[in-house]
Short mmCIF file of C-alpha atoms in Angstrom, two decimals:
data_model
loop_
_atom_site.label_atom_id
_atom_site.label_comp_id
_atom_site.label_asym_id
_atom_site.label_seq_id
_atom_site.Cartn_x
_atom_site.Cartn_y
_atom_site.Cartn_z
CA MET R 1 18.71 114.12 82.94
CA ASN R 2 22.29 114.57 84.18
CA TYR R 3 23.84 111.37 82.80
CA ARG R 4 27.15 111.90 84.63
CA ILE R 5 25.38 112.00 87.98
CA ALA R 6 23.24 108.99 87.03
CA ALA R 7 26.36 107.09 85.98
CA ARG R 8 28.11 107.90 89.26
CA VAL R 9 25.05 106.80 91.26
CA PHE R 10 24.83 103.56 89.26
CA PHE R 11 28.54 102.88 89.69
CA SER R 12 28.35 103.63 93.42
CA CYS R 13 25.43 101.22 93.85
CA LEU R 14 27.23 98.58 91.82
CA MET R 15 30.39 98.86 93.92
CA THR R 16 28.32 98.67 97.13
CA PHE R 17 26.72 95.46 95.85
CA VAL R 18 30.09 94.01 94.82
CA SER R 19 31.60 94.95 98.19
CA ALA R 20 28.71 93.26 100.00
CA LEU R 21 29.29 90.10 97.97
CA ALA R 22 33.02 90.26 98.76
CA VAL R 23 32.35 90.58 102.50
CA GLU R 24 29.95 87.63 102.34
CA ALA R 25 32.47 85.54 100.37
CA GLN R 26 35.21 86.40 102.86
CA SER R 27 32.99 85.51 105.80
CA ARG R 28 32.68 81.94 104.50
CA SER R 29 36.37 81.37 103.66
CA LEU R 30 38.14 83.89 105.90
CA PRO R 31 36.33 85.41 108.87
CA ALA R 32 36.24 89.15 109.48
CA GLU R 33 38.14 89.94 112.68
CA PRO R 34 37.51 90.18 115.52
CA VAL R 35 35.50 86.97 115.27
CA VAL R 36 32.46 86.52 117.51
CA ILE R 37 32.41 82.78 118.20
CA GLY R 38 29.49 82.56 120.61
CA ALA R 39 29.19 79.13 122.23
CA THR R 40 29.79 77.16 119.01
CA PRO R 41 32.68 74.65 119.04
CA GLN R 42 35.58 76.01 117.01
CA PHE R 43 37.35 73.38 114.93
CA VAL R 44 41.02 74.21 114.44
CA PHE R 45 42.16 71.72 111.78
CA ASP R 46 41.17 73.77 108.70
CA ASN R 47 42.80 77.04 109.92
CA TYR R 48 39.57 79.01 109.55
CA ILE R 49 39.77 80.23 113.15
CA VAL R 50 43.54 79.68 113.39
CA ASP R 51 45.88 82.50 112.35
CA ASN R 52 49.15 80.62 112.75
CA HIS R 53 50.74 77.44 114.05
CA TYR R 54 54.34 76.34 114.28
CA ALA R 55 56.74 74.01 116.07
CA LEU R 56 59.34 75.37 118.48
CA LYS R 57 61.99 73.25 116.76
CA TYR R 58 60.73 74.33 113.37
CA LYS R 59 63.58 72.81 111.30
CA GLN R 60 62.89 69.24 112.45
CA GLN R 61 59.27 69.28 113.63
CA THR R 62 55.89 70.71 112.75
CA VAL R 63 52.37 71.08 114.04
CA GLU R 64 50.48 68.65 111.85
CA ARG R 65 46.95 67.60 111.03
CA VAL R 66 46.13 64.08 112.22
CA PHE R 67 43.14 62.06 111.06
CA HIS R 68 41.37 59.88 113.64
CA ALA R 69 39.36 57.25 111.80
CA PRO R 70 36.15 55.89 113.32
CA GLN R 71 36.58 52.33 114.53
CA LYS R 72 34.29 49.61 113.23
CA HIS R 73 32.13 48.00 115.90
CA PRO R 74 32.90 44.35 116.76
CA SER R 75 29.20 43.46 116.46
CA ASN R 76 29.16 44.27 112.71
CA PRO R 77 27.18 43.65 110.64
CA LEU R 78 24.30 44.88 112.76
CA ILE R 79 21.89 43.94 109.97
CA ALA R 80 22.99 41.14 107.64
CA GLY R 81 21.70 40.21 104.20
CA GLU R 82 19.82 43.47 103.68
CA GLY R 83 20.66 47.12 103.39
CA GLY R 84 21.46 50.07 101.19
CA TYR R 85 21.90 53.80 101.70
CA VAL R 86 21.25 54.52 105.38
CA SER R 87 19.78 57.49 107.25
CA VAL R 88 19.59 57.34 111.08
CA ARG R 89 18.06 59.74 113.60
CA ARG R 90 17.59 59.64 117.37
CA ASP R 91 14.10 60.30 118.74
CA PRO R 92 14.61 63.30 121.08
CA GLU R 93 11.81 62.18 123.41
CA THR R 94 12.43 58.44 123.77
CA GLY R 95 16.10 58.19 122.80
CA THR R 96 15.22 55.42 120.32
CA LEU R 97 17.46 55.23 117.29
CA ARG R 98 15.46 55.07 114.06
CA MET R 99 16.82 53.91 110.70
CA TRP R 100 15.52 54.34 107.16
CA TYR R 101 17.41 52.42 104.54
CA GLN R 102 17.20 51.58 100.87
CA THR R 103 16.40 48.00 99.95
CA HIS R 104 15.96 46.36 96.57
CA THR R 105 14.87 43.17 94.84
CA PRO R 106 15.65 42.02 91.27
CA ARG R 107 13.08 42.84 88.59
CA LEU R 108 12.66 39.88 86.23
CA ASP R 109 11.25 39.66 82.71
CA SER R 110 8.85 36.97 81.48
CA LYS R 111 11.75 34.59 80.96
CA GLY R 112 13.10 35.05 84.48
CA LYS R 113 16.05 37.21 83.40
CA GLN R 114 16.94 40.20 85.56
CA LYS R 115 16.00 43.55 84.03
CA GLY R 116 17.07 45.95 86.72
CA SER R 117 15.81 46.20 90.30
CA ASN R 118 12.85 47.43 92.30
CA TYR R 119 13.67 49.83 95.14
CA ALA R 120 11.89 50.75 98.34
CA ILE R 121 12.62 52.33 101.71
CA ALA R 122 12.59 50.10 104.78
CA TYR R 123 12.54 50.94 108.49
CA ALA R 124 14.24 49.61 111.63
CA GLU R 125 14.59 50.82 115.22
CA SER R 126 16.84 50.18 118.21
CA THR R 127 17.09 51.14 121.86
CA ASP R 128 20.86 50.67 122.06
CA GLY R 129 21.91 51.29 118.46
CA LEU R 130 23.30 47.77 118.12
CA LYS R 131 20.34 45.38 118.11
CA TRP R 132 17.85 46.44 115.46
CA ASN R 133 14.21 45.46 115.17
CA ARG R 134 12.65 45.38 111.70
CA PRO R 135 8.92 45.52 112.48
CA GLN R 136 6.28 43.82 110.31
CA LEU R 137 4.20 46.80 109.22
CA ASP R 138 1.85 45.41 106.56
CA LEU R 139 1.92 48.68 104.59
CA TYR R 140 3.18 47.70 101.13
CA GLU R 141 3.51 44.56 99.08
CA TRP R 142 7.13 43.57 98.65
CA LYS R 143 8.48 40.32 97.25
CA GLY R 144 4.93 39.00 97.01
CA SER R 145 3.95 39.71 100.61
CA ARG R 146 2.87 42.55 102.91
CA GLN R 147 4.70 41.03 105.89
CA ASN R 148 7.66 43.39 105.75
CA ASN R 149 9.14 46.63 107.09
CA ILE R 150 8.68 48.73 103.94
CA VAL R 151 7.47 52.27 104.73
CA TRP R 152 7.68 54.03 101.36
CA LYS R 153 7.67 53.13 97.66
CA GLY R 154 7.38 56.60 96.15
CA ILE R 155 4.69 58.90 94.80
CA THR R 156 3.32 56.19 92.46
CA ASP R 157 4.49 53.15 94.46
CA ALA R 158 6.93 52.46 91.60
CA ARG R 159 10.32 53.28 93.12
CA ALA R 160 11.85 54.98 96.15
CA SER R 161 15.60 55.04 96.67
CA GLY R 162 18.26 57.10 98.41
CA PRO R 163 16.40 58.10 101.62
CA CYS R 164 17.74 61.23 103.29
CA LEU R 165 16.11 62.43 106.53
CA LEU R 166 16.19 66.23 106.61
CA ASP R 167 17.05 68.67 109.39
CA VAL R 168 15.35 71.95 108.51
CA PRO R 169 13.96 75.07 110.25
CA GLU R 170 10.65 74.50 112.01
CA ALA R 171 8.87 77.01 109.78
CA GLU R 172 9.60 74.85 106.73
CA ARG R 173 8.28 71.60 108.16
CA LYS R 174 4.58 72.23 107.46
CA GLY R 175 3.80 70.60 110.77
CA TYR R 176 5.52 67.31 109.90
CA ARG R 177 7.83 65.78 112.46
CA TYR R 178 9.85 63.95 109.81
CA LEU R 179 10.84 65.04 106.32
CA MET R 180 12.59 62.78 103.83
CA SER R 181 13.98 63.31 100.36
CA TYR R 182 14.28 60.41 97.94
CA HIS R 183 14.75 59.58 94.27
CA THR R 184 12.07 58.01 92.11
CA GLY R 185 11.81 56.73 88.55
CA GLY R 186 9.11 55.14 86.42
CA ALA R 187 6.59 57.63 87.75
CA GLY R 188 6.10 59.50 84.48
CA LYS R 189 7.27 62.82 83.11
CA GLY R 190 7.00 65.63 85.62
CA LYS R 191 7.19 63.20 88.55
CA ASN R 192 10.55 61.47 88.17
CA GLY R 193 13.53 62.85 90.06
CA ILE R 194 14.28 64.10 93.56
CA ARG R 195 11.22 64.50 95.78
CA VAL R 196 10.44 65.30 99.43
CA VAL R 197 7.68 63.85 101.60
CA GLY R 198 6.48 64.41 105.18
CA SER R 199 5.39 62.14 108.04
CA GLN R 200 4.22 62.52 111.60
CA ASP R 201 5.62 59.21 112.88
CA GLY R 202 8.34 58.30 110.38
CA ILE R 203 6.43 55.20 109.29
CA HIS R 204 3.28 56.49 107.60
CA TRP R 205 4.34 58.99 104.93
CA ASP R 206 1.78 61.50 103.66
CA LYS R 207 1.50 61.11 99.89
CA SER R 208 -0.42 64.39 99.65
CA SER R 209 2.69 66.24 100.83
CA ASP R 210 5.01 64.62 98.27
CA SER R 211 6.63 67.39 96.20
CA LEU R 212 9.07 67.41 93.28
CA LEU R 213 12.30 69.34 93.92
CA ALA R 214 14.28 68.52 90.78
CA GLU R 215 13.36 66.49 87.71
CA LEU R 216 16.83 64.96 87.71
CA HIS R 217 17.84 61.33 87.23
CA SER R 218 20.53 61.45 89.90
CA ASP R 219 20.58 57.77 90.87
CA THR R 220 22.55 58.01 94.11
CA LEU R 221 21.92 59.32 97.61
CA ASN R 222 21.06 62.97 96.95
CA SER R 223 21.91 64.69 100.21
CA ILE R 224 20.01 67.86 101.15
CA VAL R 225 21.19 70.18 103.92
CA TYR R 226 20.02 73.58 105.10
CA ASP R 227 22.66 76.32 104.93
CA PRO R 228 21.81 78.74 107.77
CA VAL R 229 24.24 81.41 106.58
CA ALA R 230 22.88 81.64 103.04
CA ALA R 231 19.35 80.76 104.27
CA GLN R 232 18.86 78.22 101.50
CA TYR R 233 18.82 74.49 100.85
CA VAL R 234 21.75 72.76 99.19
CA MET R 235 21.61 69.42 97.40
CA TYR R 236 24.63 67.27 96.54
CA CYS R 237 23.79 65.10 93.56
CA ARG R 238 24.89 64.08 90.05
CA ALA R 239 24.65 66.41 87.05
CA LYS R 240 22.59 63.88 85.09
CA HIS R 241 20.79 66.66 83.22
CA ILE R 242 23.77 66.96 80.82
CA TYR R 243 25.92 63.88 81.45
CA ARG R 244 24.86 60.27 80.73
CA THR R 245 21.47 61.47 79.53
CA PHE R 246 21.46 58.93 76.70
CA SER R 247 23.20 55.68 75.70
CA GLY R 248 26.49 55.80 73.88
CA ALA R 249 30.25 56.01 74.20
CA ILE R 250 31.73 58.08 77.00
CA LEU R 251 33.17 60.49 74.42
CA ASP R 252 29.63 61.70 73.81
CA THR R 253 27.81 60.98 77.06
CA GLY R 254 30.50 62.17 79.46
CA ALA R 255 31.03 61.01 83.04
CA SER R 256 28.18 61.70 85.45
CA ARG R 257 29.73 60.15 88.56
CA ARG R 258 30.92 63.42 90.00
CA VAL R 259 29.66 65.50 92.92
CA ALA R 260 27.39 68.32 91.80
CA ARG R 261 25.63 71.00 93.82
CA MET R 262 22.34 72.80 93.37
CA THR R 263 20.31 75.11 95.60
CA GLY R 264 16.70 75.92 96.37
CA ASP R 265 14.77 78.36 98.53
CA SER R 266 12.03 75.95 99.59
CA LEU R 267 11.38 72.27 100.13
CA TRP R 268 7.88 72.47 98.73
CA GLY R 269 8.43 73.73 95.21
CA GLU R 270 10.56 72.78 92.22
CA TRP R 271 14.03 74.29 92.30
CA THR R 272 14.99 76.52 89.36
CA SER R 273 18.77 76.16 89.68
CA GLU R 274 20.80 73.60 87.76
CA PRO R 275 23.39 71.29 89.31
CA GLN R 276 27.02 72.31 88.85
CA ASN R 277 29.94 69.93 89.37
CA ILE R 278 32.10 70.91 92.35
CA LEU R 279 34.19 67.76 92.97
CA ILE R 280 36.03 65.86 90.24
CA PRO R 281 38.62 63.11 90.91
CA ASP R 282 42.16 64.46 90.84
CA GLN R 283 45.65 63.05 90.30
CA LEU R 284 45.83 61.48 93.76
CA ASP R 285 42.59 59.66 93.02
CA ALA R 286 43.91 58.57 89.64
CA GLU R 287 47.01 57.05 91.21
CA GLN R 288 44.70 54.61 93.01
CA GLN R 289 42.42 54.29 89.94
CA PHE R 290 39.50 55.97 91.68
CA HIS R 291 38.29 57.83 88.60
CA PHE R 292 34.70 58.41 89.78
CA PHE R 293 32.72 59.65 92.77
CA TYR R 294 29.57 57.68 93.50
CA GLY R 295 28.05 60.36 95.75
CA MET R 296 28.61 62.44 98.87
CA PRO R 297 26.19 62.67 101.82
CA VAL R 298 26.74 65.98 103.61
CA ARG R 299 25.98 67.24 107.10
CA TYR R 300 26.30 70.83 108.38
CA HIS R 301 27.75 71.21 111.87
CA ALA R 302 29.52 74.07 113.70
CA GLY R 303 30.05 76.12 110.54
CA ILE R 304 31.43 73.23 108.47
CA PHE R 305 29.90 71.14 105.70
CA TRP R 306 31.08 67.58 106.43
CA GLY R 307 31.04 65.32 103.40
CA ALA R 308 31.23 61.52 103.34
CA LEU R 309 32.70 61.19 99.85
CA TRP R 310 32.41 57.88 97.96
CA PRO R 311 35.42 57.40 95.62
CA PHE R 312 34.66 54.66 93.08
CA LYS R 313 37.12 52.39 91.29
CA MET R 314 35.37 51.18 88.15
CA ASN R 315 33.84 48.64 88.44
CA THR R 316 34.96 47.29 91.80
CA ASP R 317 35.67 49.16 95.05
CA ILE R 318 33.76 51.99 96.68
CA VAL R 319 35.21 53.51 99.87
CA THR R 320 34.27 56.49 102.07
CA GLU R 321 36.58 59.48 102.59
CA LEU R 322 36.15 62.72 104.50
CA ALA R 323 35.68 66.03 102.70
CA PHE R 324 34.99 69.36 104.39
CA SER R 325 34.07 72.91 103.44
CA ARG R 326 33.21 76.23 105.05
CA ASP R 327 30.98 77.44 102.20
CA GLY R 328 29.59 74.16 100.88
CA ILE R 329 31.25 74.75 97.49
CA GLN R 330 35.01 74.50 97.85
CA PHE R 331 35.64 71.15 99.54
CA GLU R 332 39.02 70.11 100.89
CA ARG R 333 40.36 66.60 101.44
CA LEU R 334 43.38 65.54 103.46
CA SER R 335 46.45 65.01 101.29
CA SER R 336 47.02 61.45 102.54
CA ARG R 337 43.43 60.58 101.60
CA PRO R 338 42.66 58.52 104.73
CA GLN R 339 39.39 56.64 104.62
CA LEU R 340 36.53 57.56 106.90
CA ILE R 341 35.10 54.07 106.41
CA ALA R 342 37.56 51.62 104.85
CA LEU R 343 36.83 48.32 103.14
CA GLY R 344 36.80 45.30 105.41
CA GLU R 345 39.45 42.61 105.29
CA ALA R 346 39.29 40.03 102.50
CA ASP R 347 36.28 37.71 102.74
CA SER R 348 34.54 39.93 105.29
CA TRP R 349 30.96 41.18 104.93
CA ASP R 350 32.10 44.66 103.79
CA ASP R 351 35.19 43.92 101.69
CA GLY R 352 33.65 45.12 98.41
CA MET R 353 31.95 48.49 98.97
CA VAL R 354 31.22 50.78 101.93
CA PHE R 355 28.80 53.72 101.83
CA GLY R 356 29.31 55.90 104.91
CA THR R 357 26.97 58.75 105.83
CA GLY R 358 26.72 61.37 108.57
CA TRP R 359 26.89 60.63 112.26
CA VAL R 360 24.45 60.36 115.12
CA ASP R 361 25.33 61.82 118.54
CA VAL R 362 25.36 59.00 121.10
CA GLY R 363 26.72 60.08 124.47
CA ASP R 364 30.29 61.27 124.02
CA GLU R 365 30.64 59.65 120.61
CA TRP R 366 29.74 60.12 116.98
CA TRP R 367 28.20 56.94 115.51
CA PHE R 368 28.54 56.45 111.77
CA TYR R 369 26.13 53.90 110.32
CA TYR R 370 27.06 52.62 106.89
CA SER R 371 26.00 50.07 104.31
CA GLY R 372 28.51 47.50 103.12
CA TYR R 373 28.74 44.77 100.51
CA ASP R 374 30.86 41.63 100.30
CA GLY R 375 31.38 41.96 96.56
CA PRO R 376 32.32 44.53 93.92
CA HIS R 377 30.03 47.00 92.20
CA GLY R 378 30.17 45.05 88.96
CA ASP R 379 28.83 41.82 90.46
CA PRO R 380 25.32 42.60 91.77
CA ALA R 381 24.08 39.03 91.41
CA SER R 382 26.43 37.46 93.94
CA ARG R 383 27.22 40.19 96.47
CA GLN R 384 25.31 40.46 99.75
CA PRO R 385 24.55 43.69 101.64
CA GLY R 386 24.68 44.56 105.33
CA ILE R 387 24.59 47.54 107.66
CA GLY R 388 27.39 48.31 110.10
CA LEU R 389 28.61 50.89 112.59
CA ALA R 390 31.86 52.79 113.17
CA THR R 391 32.42 55.14 116.14
CA VAL R 392 34.73 57.96 117.14
CA LYS R 393 34.80 60.36 120.09
CA LYS R 394 32.63 63.42 119.58
CA GLU R 395 34.10 66.06 117.20
CA ARG R 396 37.36 64.13 116.93
CA LEU R 397 37.89 63.35 113.28
CA ILE R 398 40.88 65.67 112.75
CA SER R 399 43.25 67.28 115.24
CA LEU R 400 46.19 69.63 115.25
CA HIS R 401 49.00 67.69 116.91
CA GLY R 402 51.86 69.41 118.68
CA PRO R 403 55.28 67.69 118.36
CA ARG R 404 57.31 66.17 121.18
CA ASP R 405 59.28 69.40 121.74
CA GLY R 406 56.23 71.60 121.59
CA GLY R 407 54.28 73.72 119.17
CA VAL R 408 51.86 76.65 119.27
CA VAL R 409 48.42 77.24 117.76
CA ILE R 410 47.40 80.91 117.67
CA THR R 411 43.81 81.94 116.95
CA ARG R 412 42.60 84.88 114.98
CA GLN R 413 41.41 87.91 116.93
CA LEU R 414 38.34 87.00 118.96
CA ARG R 415 35.72 89.27 120.52
CA TRP R 416 35.52 87.34 123.78
CA GLN R 417 32.02 86.94 125.20
CA GLY R 418 32.37 83.82 127.35
CA GLU R 419 33.27 83.25 130.97
CA ARG R 420 35.17 79.97 130.67
CA LEU R 421 37.35 78.30 128.04
CA PHE R 422 37.00 74.61 127.19
CA LEU R 423 39.22 72.45 125.01
CA ASN R 424 38.37 69.15 123.33
CA ALA R 425 41.89 67.76 123.52
CA ASP R 426 44.09 64.79 124.37
CA ALA R 427 47.11 65.70 126.50
CA SER R 428 47.46 62.26 128.11
CA GLN R 429 50.92 61.77 126.59
CA GLY R 430 52.10 65.35 126.94
CA GLU R 431 50.96 68.81 128.00
CA ILE R 432 48.73 71.71 127.01
CA LYS R 433 48.91 75.29 128.30
CA VAL R 434 47.15 78.43 127.10
CA ARG R 435 48.11 82.06 127.29
CA ILE R 436 45.97 85.01 126.26
CA SER R 437 47.25 88.00 124.33
CA ASP R 438 45.71 91.05 122.71
CA GLY R 439 45.29 91.55 118.97
CA LYS R 440 48.98 92.49 118.60
CA ARG R 441 50.06 89.45 120.65
CA LYS R 442 50.95 91.39 123.80
CA VAL R 443 50.40 88.93 126.66
CA LEU R 444 47.70 89.95 129.13
CA GLU R 445 48.84 90.16 132.73
CA GLY R 446 48.10 86.98 134.68
CA PHE R 447 47.29 84.98 131.54
CA ASP R 448 50.76 83.83 130.51
CA TYR R 449 51.84 80.20 130.19
CA GLN R 450 53.39 80.17 133.67
CA ASP R 451 50.04 81.34 135.08
CA CYS R 452 48.09 78.55 133.39
CA VAL R 453 47.26 75.28 135.13
CA PRO R 454 48.69 72.71 132.67
CA LEU R 455 46.56 69.92 131.23
CA HIS R 456 47.86 66.33 131.20
CA ALA R 457 44.74 64.27 130.49
CA ASP R 458 42.32 63.30 127.73
CA SER R 459 38.94 65.04 127.85
CA LEU R 460 36.21 66.23 125.52
CA ARG R 461 35.81 69.27 127.76
CA HIS R 462 38.94 70.40 129.57
CA GLU R 463 38.40 73.65 131.42
CA VAL R 464 41.42 75.93 131.12
CA LYS R 465 42.27 77.84 134.30
CA TRP R 466 44.83 80.41 135.38
CA ASN R 467 46.09 80.78 138.94
CA ASN R 468 44.70 84.18 139.80
CA LYS R 469 42.63 85.28 136.82
CA SER R 470 39.23 84.58 135.32
CA MET R 471 38.20 85.08 131.71
CA THR R 472 34.98 86.71 132.94
CA ALA R 473 36.92 89.97 133.20
CA LEU R 474 37.78 89.76 129.49
CA GLN R 475 34.21 89.92 128.18
CA GLY R 476 33.99 92.33 125.27
CA GLU R 477 37.79 92.43 124.84
CA ILE R 478 39.67 91.53 121.65
CA ILE R 479 41.98 88.63 122.41
CA ARG R 480 43.96 85.79 120.90
CA LEU R 481 44.34 82.33 122.37
CA GLU R 482 47.90 80.98 122.14
CA ILE R 483 47.67 77.25 122.78
CA TYR R 484 50.88 75.37 123.56
CA LEU R 485 50.80 71.68 122.58
CA ARG R 486 53.53 69.27 123.59
CA ASP R 487 52.86 65.80 122.22
CA ALA R 488 49.15 66.58 122.41
CA ASP R 489 46.11 66.79 120.11
CA LEU R 490 43.73 69.75 119.93
CA PHE R 491 40.35 69.26 118.22
CA THR R 492 38.17 72.22 119.23
CA PHE R 493 37.94 75.10 121.67
CA GLN R 494 34.71 76.59 122.97
CA ALA R 495 33.54 79.49 125.10
CA GLY R 496 31.25 78.65 128.02
CA THR R 497 29.52 80.25 130.98
CA GLU R 498 29.98 79.91 134.70
CA THR R 499 26.96 77.61 134.86
CA ALA R 500 28.15 75.30 132.04
CA GLU R 501 28.73 71.65 132.87
#
C-alpha cells in the first residue's frame, strides 16, 4: 500500500467534508451570494440579507432597529379564572380558531394539604378569536366530574402539561391531522418525559400513537419545530438530565432554568441527542434581576427561528421577550430588551406573570395568545390565571427606521427571479424610494431614485414601480436593492409575479 497516496486521499476527503460543513454554517449565518430569495419575505432587521445601511447625515443620525410591540386586546382576559401554556391553530377549512391549553388543580394529601398539582390539557374554540367556547366533552374525569373540556391526560392518564401543536412535513404525520407534544410525569420509568401523540380531530387523541421522544424531566413548555434546512426536529427545553436532578443546594444541583436545545430525526422514536444549553441570562438580565429563563416557545418562519423567551425574576415576575436566530442555535435579543408581552398594570389580571407563545395569522395581523396570572410565581395558592391576546400587523415586530434626513438600506447581491417588488413598510410620515444597482453598485439605467415612484403611505404590500422600466427584464440578473428611507420603517421586501395580488 502506498501510504503517502492514502494519506493524501484521506486528507483531501477530510478537507472536502470540512469545507462542506463551512459552506453549510455560512449559509445559516451569512448567505452565499448571489442570494436566491424566491418568493419568501425577506426580513431586514437582522442584516442577514442586508449588506449595509447608513444615514445620510451620519454624524448625527443613524438607521436604527425599532421594536413594535404587540398591543394587548381591550377584551382581555378572553378566558378568566383558567389557563396555562397555550397553543392555538386555525382550522384551514372552517377558519375556526382552536386552542389547547394547560390546566391544573391542586393535589391534596389525606389531611387536605396541597402536595403539588394535577395537570391536564383542555380545549376551547372560537369563530372570531375573541369569544371562546369551552365545550363539555365528557372524556375524562377532572375535579370529580366528567363535565369538562379536558381532551388529554397523558399516556397513563396521570399527567399532561405543556401542550405544543406541531407543524411538520406531511410524510411525518402518519395520517394524523393534529400532532401534539407534551410533558408527563408519574407514568413510570421509560414513560416519563417529552412525548408526542396524534389525533384526527384535535379532541380525541390516539393513545396507541403516543411515543416517547426524550426521557427528560423538563417541566416547562418544550417547544418542537421542524428545521427544513437541516431536515430535522429541534426541541427547546431544560437540561434537566444534569441540572436539578436531585434535591440539594444550588452549588451541587446547578440551575436548570435555562434554554437548552436538542435534535431528533423523527417524531416517532426516542431521540439519541442530549440537550445543550444555548441561552443563559447575561449582564443585562442581571441588572433587572432576571437570573433565570423559564422557557422559550419557538416558531420557524421565513428563514428565522422566532423565540418567545420567558425571563424569570426569582420568585416573582415572568415576562416575555423576543429572541431570534437564523440557525436555531445562536439567538439574538435586542439590546434594549423590549418585552414582547409585558406585565399588566398593578392589580390587573396579568400583573404577575405572562407566558407568550407564537402567533396565529388572522387577516393582516399576527395574533399572540398568552397566559397570564395576577400574582407572582412564588404564590400559587392565591394567584388566578387567564388567557389573553395581543396583536400586531403581519411581520411587523422589528423594522429598520430611516432618520428624518434620510438613510439607505442596501441588500446583498440577489439573483433576481421575480417580476415585481413589494415592500412591507410604513412611509406615512415620510418617503421611500428604491434604486437598483448591479453587484458593484453601478446603477441600472432607468432604475435610479429619480425614476422611482415614491411611496408615502403605510402598507403591508407596497408595489415599487419605476416610470419606464419593469423588473421583469431583470430576471436572472445579479442586482442589489438600494432602499432610501426618510422618516420611514421597512420591515420586509419580497419578490412577486405579475399575477400576484
